[in-house]
Every structure is written in C-alpha cells, then in structure tokens.
PDB file of C-alpha atoms in Angstrom:
ATOM      1  CA  UNK A   1      23.207   3.685  -6.354  1.00  0.00           C
ATOM      2  CA  UNK A   2      24.472   4.646  -9.780  1.00  0.00           C
ATOM      3  CA  UNK A   3      24.785   8.328  -8.933  1.00  0.00           C
ATOM      4  CA  UNK A   4      26.831   7.622  -5.813  1.00  0.00           C
ATOM      5  CA  UNK A   5      29.118   5.212  -7.637  1.00  0.00           C
ATOM      6  CA  UNK A   6      29.522   7.645 -10.550  1.00  0.00           C
ATOM      7  CA  UNK A   7      30.454  10.462  -8.161  1.00  0.00           C
ATOM      8  CA  UNK A   8      32.928   8.170  -6.416  1.00  0.00           C
ATOM      9  CA  UNK A   9      34.603   6.910  -9.605  1.00  0.00           C
ATOM     10  CA  UNK A  10      34.464  10.136 -11.640  1.00  0.00           C
ATOM     11  CA  UNK A  11      34.671  13.003  -9.131  1.00  0.00           C
ATOM     12  CA  UNK A  12      35.504  15.570 -11.829  1.00  0.00           C
ATOM     13  CA  UNK A  13      32.192  14.830 -13.562  1.00  0.00           C
ATOM     14  CA  UNK A  14      29.846  15.227 -10.574  1.00  0.00           C
ATOM     15  CA  UNK A  15      29.607  18.547  -8.730  1.00  0.00           C
ATOM     16  CA  UNK A  16      26.442  17.817  -6.755  1.00  0.00           C
ATOM     17  CA  UNK A  17      24.307  14.788  -6.016  1.00  0.00           C
ATOM     18  CA  UNK A  18      20.877  14.395  -4.433  1.00  0.00           C
ATOM     19  CA  UNK A  19      20.036  10.897  -3.194  1.00  0.00           C
ATOM     20  CA  UNK A  20      16.383  10.051  -2.598  1.00  0.00           C
ATOM     21  CA  UNK A  21      15.491   7.106  -0.344  1.00  0.00           C
ATOM     22  CA  UNK A  22      18.905   5.591  -0.999  1.00  0.00           C
ATOM     23  CA  UNK A  23      20.145   2.516   0.859  1.00  0.00           C
ATOM     24  CA  UNK A  24      23.230   0.331   0.667  1.00  0.00           C
ATOM     25  CA  UNK A  25      24.243  -3.080   1.956  1.00  0.00           C
ATOM     26  CA  UNK A  26      27.099  -2.031   4.226  1.00  0.00           C
ATOM     27  CA  UNK A  27      24.873   0.473   6.032  1.00  0.00           C
ATOM     28  CA  UNK A  28      21.720  -1.560   6.721  1.00  0.00           C
ATOM     29  CA  UNK A  29      20.470  -5.163   6.583  1.00  0.00           C
ATOM     30  CA  UNK A  30      18.505  -6.529   3.615  1.00  0.00           C
ATOM     31  CA  UNK A  31      15.225  -6.591   5.535  1.00  0.00           C
ATOM     32  CA  UNK A  32      15.455  -2.816   5.985  1.00  0.00           C
ATOM     33  CA  UNK A  33      16.545  -2.141   2.395  1.00  0.00           C
ATOM     34  CA  UNK A  34      13.443  -4.003   1.226  1.00  0.00           C
ATOM     35  CA  UNK A  35      10.780  -4.361   3.885  1.00  0.00           C
ATOM     36  CA  UNK A  36       9.602  -7.972   4.440  1.00  0.00           C
ATOM     37  CA  UNK A  37       5.938  -7.002   3.957  1.00  0.00           C
ATOM     38  CA  UNK A  38       6.824  -6.485   0.272  1.00  0.00           C
ATOM     39  CA  UNK A  39       8.430  -9.862  -0.475  1.00  0.00           C
ATOM     40  CA  UNK A  40       5.172 -11.607  -1.390  1.00  0.00           C
ATOM     41  CA  UNK A  41       3.924  -8.518  -3.230  1.00  0.00           C
ATOM     42  CA  UNK A  42       7.026  -8.573  -5.419  1.00  0.00           C
ATOM     43  CA  UNK A  43       6.545 -12.255  -6.231  1.00  0.00           C
ATOM     44  CA  UNK A  44       2.915 -11.521  -7.128  1.00  0.00           C
ATOM     45  CA  UNK A  45       4.023  -8.612  -9.329  1.00  0.00           C
ATOM     46  CA  UNK A  46       6.588 -10.781 -11.108  1.00  0.00           C
ATOM     47  CA  UNK A  47       3.964 -13.385 -11.995  1.00  0.00           C
ATOM     48  CA  UNK A  48       1.098 -11.050 -12.904  1.00  0.00           C
ATOM     49  CA  UNK A  49      -0.166  -9.376 -16.043  1.00  0.00           C
ATOM     50  CA  UNK A  50       1.016  -5.828 -16.682  1.00  0.00           C
ATOM     51  CA  UNK A  51      -1.957  -4.072 -15.045  1.00  0.00           C
ATOM     52  CA  UNK A  52      -1.813  -6.141 -11.845  1.00  0.00           C
ATOM     53  CA  UNK A  53       2.006  -5.820 -11.690  1.00  0.00           C
ATOM     54  CA  UNK A  54       1.900  -2.034 -12.041  1.00  0.00           C
ATOM     55  CA  UNK A  55      -0.903  -1.769  -9.475  1.00  0.00           C
ATOM     56  CA  UNK A  56       1.117  -3.784  -6.955  1.00  0.00           C
ATOM     57  CA  UNK A  57       4.188  -1.635  -7.620  1.00  0.00           C
ATOM     58  CA  UNK A  58       2.149   1.565  -7.263  1.00  0.00           C
ATOM     59  CA  UNK A  59       0.815   0.381  -3.908  1.00  0.00           C
ATOM     60  CA  UNK A  60       4.354  -0.314  -2.666  1.00  0.00           C
ATOM     61  CA  UNK A  61       5.915   2.995  -3.745  1.00  0.00           C
ATOM     62  CA  UNK A  62       3.070   5.477  -3.244  1.00  0.00           C
ATOM     63  CA  UNK A  63       1.211   6.681  -0.170  1.00  0.00           C
ATOM     64  CA  UNK A  64      -1.481   8.265  -2.329  1.00  0.00           C
ATOM     65  CA  UNK A  65      -4.833   6.681  -3.218  1.00  0.00           C
ATOM     66  CA  UNK A  66      -4.730   4.436  -6.267  1.00  0.00           C
ATOM     67  CA  UNK A  67      -4.521   6.469  -9.467  1.00  0.00           C
ATOM     68  CA  UNK A  68      -5.914   4.231 -12.211  1.00  0.00           C
ATOM     69  CA  UNK A  69      -4.831   6.679 -14.901  1.00  0.00           C
ATOM     70  CA  UNK A  70      -1.194   6.351 -13.830  1.00  0.00           C
ATOM     71  CA  UNK A  71      -1.433   2.579 -13.453  1.00  0.00           C
ATOM     72  CA  UNK A  72      -3.017   2.253 -16.901  1.00  0.00           C
ATOM     73  CA  UNK A  73      -0.214   4.355 -18.416  1.00  0.00           C
ATOM     74  CA  UNK A  74       2.411   2.220 -16.701  1.00  0.00           C
ATOM     75  CA  UNK A  75       0.656  -0.970 -17.847  1.00  0.00           C
ATOM     76  CA  UNK A  76       0.492   0.286 -21.437  1.00  0.00           C
ATOM     77  CA  UNK A  77       4.191   1.134 -21.350  1.00  0.00           C
ATOM     78  CA  UNK A  78       4.887  -2.276 -19.833  1.00  0.00           C
ATOM     79  CA  UNK A  79       3.073  -3.976 -22.711  1.00  0.00           C
ATOM     80  CA  UNK A  80       5.033  -1.948 -25.269  1.00  0.00           C
ATOM     81  CA  UNK A  81       8.344  -2.618 -23.486  1.00  0.00           C
ATOM     82  CA  UNK A  82       7.942  -5.877 -21.553  1.00  0.00           C
ATOM     83  CA  UNK A  83       9.962  -6.354 -18.408  1.00  0.00           C
ATOM     84  CA  UNK A  84      12.309  -9.308 -18.322  1.00  0.00           C
ATOM     85  CA  UNK A  85      12.147 -11.088 -14.996  1.00  0.00           C
ATOM     86  CA  UNK A  86      15.868 -11.771 -15.345  1.00  0.00           C
ATOM     87  CA  UNK A  87      16.464  -7.993 -15.183  1.00  0.00           C
ATOM     88  CA  UNK A  88      14.685  -7.870 -11.829  1.00  0.00           C
ATOM     89  CA  UNK A  89      17.005 -10.557 -10.460  1.00  0.00           C
ATOM     90  CA  UNK A  90      20.030  -8.767 -11.926  1.00  0.00           C
ATOM     91  CA  UNK A  91      19.012  -5.539 -10.218  1.00  0.00           C
ATOM     92  CA  UNK A  92      18.517  -7.331  -6.907  1.00  0.00           C
ATOM     93  CA  UNK A  93      21.925  -8.988  -7.298  1.00  0.00           C
ATOM     94  CA  UNK A  94      23.560  -5.653  -8.152  1.00  0.00           C
ATOM     95  CA  UNK A  95      21.979  -4.009  -5.098  1.00  0.00           C
ATOM     96  CA  UNK A  96      23.339  -6.836  -2.962  1.00  0.00           C
ATOM     97  CA  UNK A  97      26.873  -6.401  -4.332  1.00  0.00           C
ATOM     98  CA  UNK A  98      26.837  -2.599  -4.424  1.00  0.00           C
ATOM     99  CA  UNK A  99      29.556  -0.928  -2.333  1.00  0.00           C
ATOM    100  CA  UNK A 100      30.093   2.807  -1.942  1.00  0.00           C
ATOM    101  CA  UNK A 101      32.343   5.280  -0.264  1.00  0.00           C
ATOM    102  CA  UNK A 102      31.504   8.901   0.359  1.00  0.00           C
ATOM    103  CA  UNK A 103      32.081  10.929  -2.804  1.00  0.00           C
ATOM    104  CA  UNK A 104      33.739  14.341  -2.571  1.00  0.00           C
ATOM    105  CA  UNK A 105      30.927  16.271  -4.280  1.00  0.00           C
ATOM    106  CA  UNK A 106      28.199  18.401  -2.736  1.00  0.00           C
ATOM    107  CA  UNK A 107      25.986  15.632  -1.369  1.00  0.00           C
ATOM    108  CA  UNK A 108      22.365  15.705  -0.155  1.00  0.00           C
ATOM    109  CA  UNK A 109      19.961  13.042   1.068  1.00  0.00           C
ATOM    110  CA  UNK A 110      16.174  13.081   1.054  1.00  0.00           C
ATOM    111  CA  UNK A 111      14.257  10.414   2.975  1.00  0.00           C
ATOM    112  CA  UNK A 112      10.578   9.566   3.192  1.00  0.00           C
ATOM    113  CA  UNK A 113       9.612   8.991   6.794  1.00  0.00           C
ATOM    114  CA  UNK A 114       6.602   6.930   5.693  1.00  0.00           C
ATOM    115  CA  UNK A 115       8.292   4.935   2.936  1.00  0.00           C
ATOM    116  CA  UNK A 116       6.456   1.623   2.563  1.00  0.00           C
ATOM    117  CA  UNK A 117       9.113  -0.026   0.364  1.00  0.00           C
ATOM    118  CA  UNK A 118      12.305   0.495   2.363  1.00  0.00           C
ATOM    119  CA  UNK A 119      12.849   1.340   6.000  1.00  0.00           C
ATOM    120  CA  UNK A 120      13.299   4.986   6.889  1.00  0.00           C
ATOM    121  CA  UNK A 121      16.138   3.791   9.155  1.00  0.00           C
ATOM    122  CA  UNK A 122      17.921   2.266   6.162  1.00  0.00           C
ATOM    123  CA  UNK A 123      17.594   5.509   4.244  1.00  0.00           C
ATOM    124  CA  UNK A 124      18.962   7.451   7.228  1.00  0.00           C
ATOM    125  CA  UNK A 125      21.948   5.114   7.706  1.00  0.00           C
ATOM    126  CA  UNK A 126      24.208   6.442   4.921  1.00  0.00           C
ATOM    127  CA  UNK A 127      23.943  10.166   5.726  1.00  0.00           C
ATOM    128  CA  UNK A 128      24.292   9.411   9.459  1.00  0.00           C
ATOM    129  CA  UNK A 129      27.485   7.442   8.828  1.00  0.00           C
ATOM    130  CA  UNK A 130      28.869  10.169   6.582  1.00  0.00           C
ATOM    131  CA  UNK A 131      27.638  12.972   8.885  1.00  0.00           C
ATOM    132  CA  UNK A 132      25.583  14.607   6.146  1.00  0.00           C
ATOM    133  CA  UNK A 133      22.331  16.428   6.998  1.00  0.00           C
ATOM    134  CA  UNK A 134      19.187  14.776   5.732  1.00  0.00           C
ATOM    135  CA  UNK A 135      15.981  16.321   4.455  1.00  0.00           C
ATOM    136  CA  UNK A 136      12.948  14.404   5.663  1.00  0.00           C
ATOM    137  CA  UNK A 137       9.664  14.135   3.812  1.00  0.00           C
ATOM    138  CA  UNK A 138       7.046  13.367   6.439  1.00  0.00           C
ATOM    139  CA  UNK A 139       4.125  12.395   4.180  1.00  0.00           C
ATOM    140  CA  UNK A 140       5.023  10.702   0.935  1.00  0.00           C
ATOM    141  CA  UNK A 141       6.026   7.214  -0.056  1.00  0.00           C
ATOM    142  CA  UNK A 142       9.167   5.826  -1.635  1.00  0.00           C
ATOM    143  CA  UNK A 143       8.481   7.513  -4.967  1.00  0.00           C
ATOM    144  CA  UNK A 144       8.317  11.131  -3.821  1.00  0.00           C
ATOM    145  CA  UNK A 145       8.307  12.299  -7.434  1.00  0.00           C
ATOM    146  CA  UNK A 146       5.067  10.365  -7.950  1.00  0.00           C
ATOM    147  CA  UNK A 147       3.393  11.346  -4.680  1.00  0.00           C
ATOM    148  CA  UNK A 148       4.460  14.956  -4.393  1.00  0.00           C
ATOM    149  CA  UNK A 149       6.458  16.333  -7.335  1.00  0.00           C
ATOM    150  CA  UNK A 150       5.868  19.938  -6.228  1.00  0.00           C
ATOM    151  CA  UNK A 151       7.451  19.327  -2.813  1.00  0.00           C
ATOM    152  CA  UNK A 152      10.377  17.476  -4.394  1.00  0.00           C
ATOM    153  CA  UNK A 153      11.061  20.168  -7.005  1.00  0.00           C
ATOM    154  CA  UNK A 154      10.819  22.893  -4.368  1.00  0.00           C
ATOM    155  CA  UNK A 155      13.249  20.997  -2.138  1.00  0.00           C
ATOM    156  CA  UNK A 156      15.730  20.451  -4.976  1.00  0.00           C
ATOM    157  CA  UNK A 157      15.437  24.106  -5.952  1.00  0.00           C
ATOM    158  CA  UNK A 158      16.279  25.162  -2.370  1.00  0.00           C
ATOM    159  CA  UNK A 159      19.340  22.876  -2.394  1.00  0.00           C
ATOM    160  CA  UNK A 160      20.678  24.156  -5.692  1.00  0.00           C
ATOM    161  CA  UNK A 161      19.932  27.834  -5.125  1.00  0.00           C
ATOM    162  CA  UNK A 162      21.993  27.989  -1.902  1.00  0.00           C
TER     163      UNK A 162
END
C-alpha cells in the first residue's frame, strides 16, 4: 500500500516497484482482501500472549510446517516491543480507506496462488485492471519471504536485471 501511494505521489522518487500479494478496496471486496476463515484467528491473536499470537500469525501467512524457532524469535521480539491493539485497528482502518491510482514507474506484481490470508483473486485484481503482467508463486503463502526467500530473491533479481 505504502509503496504504491509513494510512487503515485512522488513519481520522481520511485523508478520501480514490486508489489507482493497486494490488494486494495476499490479492486476487491473486504472478504477477499482478508479471507473470512481468518477473522476468528485474528481475534484470538489479538487476545493472546505473544507466543500464541505469533503462532496464529505464522499459521495464517505461511504454508510451511510450523517453525518453532521463528515463532519463538517473533514472540521474543513481541515481548521487547509490545504490539498495541490500537495500531492493529488503525492499520485495518487505513487499509479500508486506502485509494490508489496506477503509478507511472516500472511496476510488477507477485501473487501467491495458495495465499491463506488474502484471496488470490484479490491480489490479481489490481494488475488485471491496470493490464500489468503478474508473476505467480504456485506454492507459498502470503509471506513469500518467509516461506521461500530464495524463490523471491531470484524472481526480484530477474525483474531488475532485465
């Protein structure tokens, strides 16, 4: 969201932008931008201790088996820098108000076909509307950088080396 808005408002500052699993209100309904199967999980995460919250988040964004090492690191970080629930609501509000138009920079979209957090259709909606090719990841979850950093880096490298 921020990258697209930045490129729109400050076109001289952004030469290229890669959007990963990006959605926006005017392109898809709320129930595709956040899949209904996650609503209860998010409420559980918001009311849980740091370990349980990070485990729930991991399960929503990753298609890989649970990695307790990663979850423990996230939970430790969460204890050192506690999340404010009000920030979650602010982010949700901002996502609901967010409006974009197609920036004039070199623009690329990457979508996870098996994203468990947001609908693949929602991720496809922006590039379809703007007639921009999309790169599809057919295995990983919403957080491709977590699930498959090698694939993501290789894909970004191919985009930027062109």
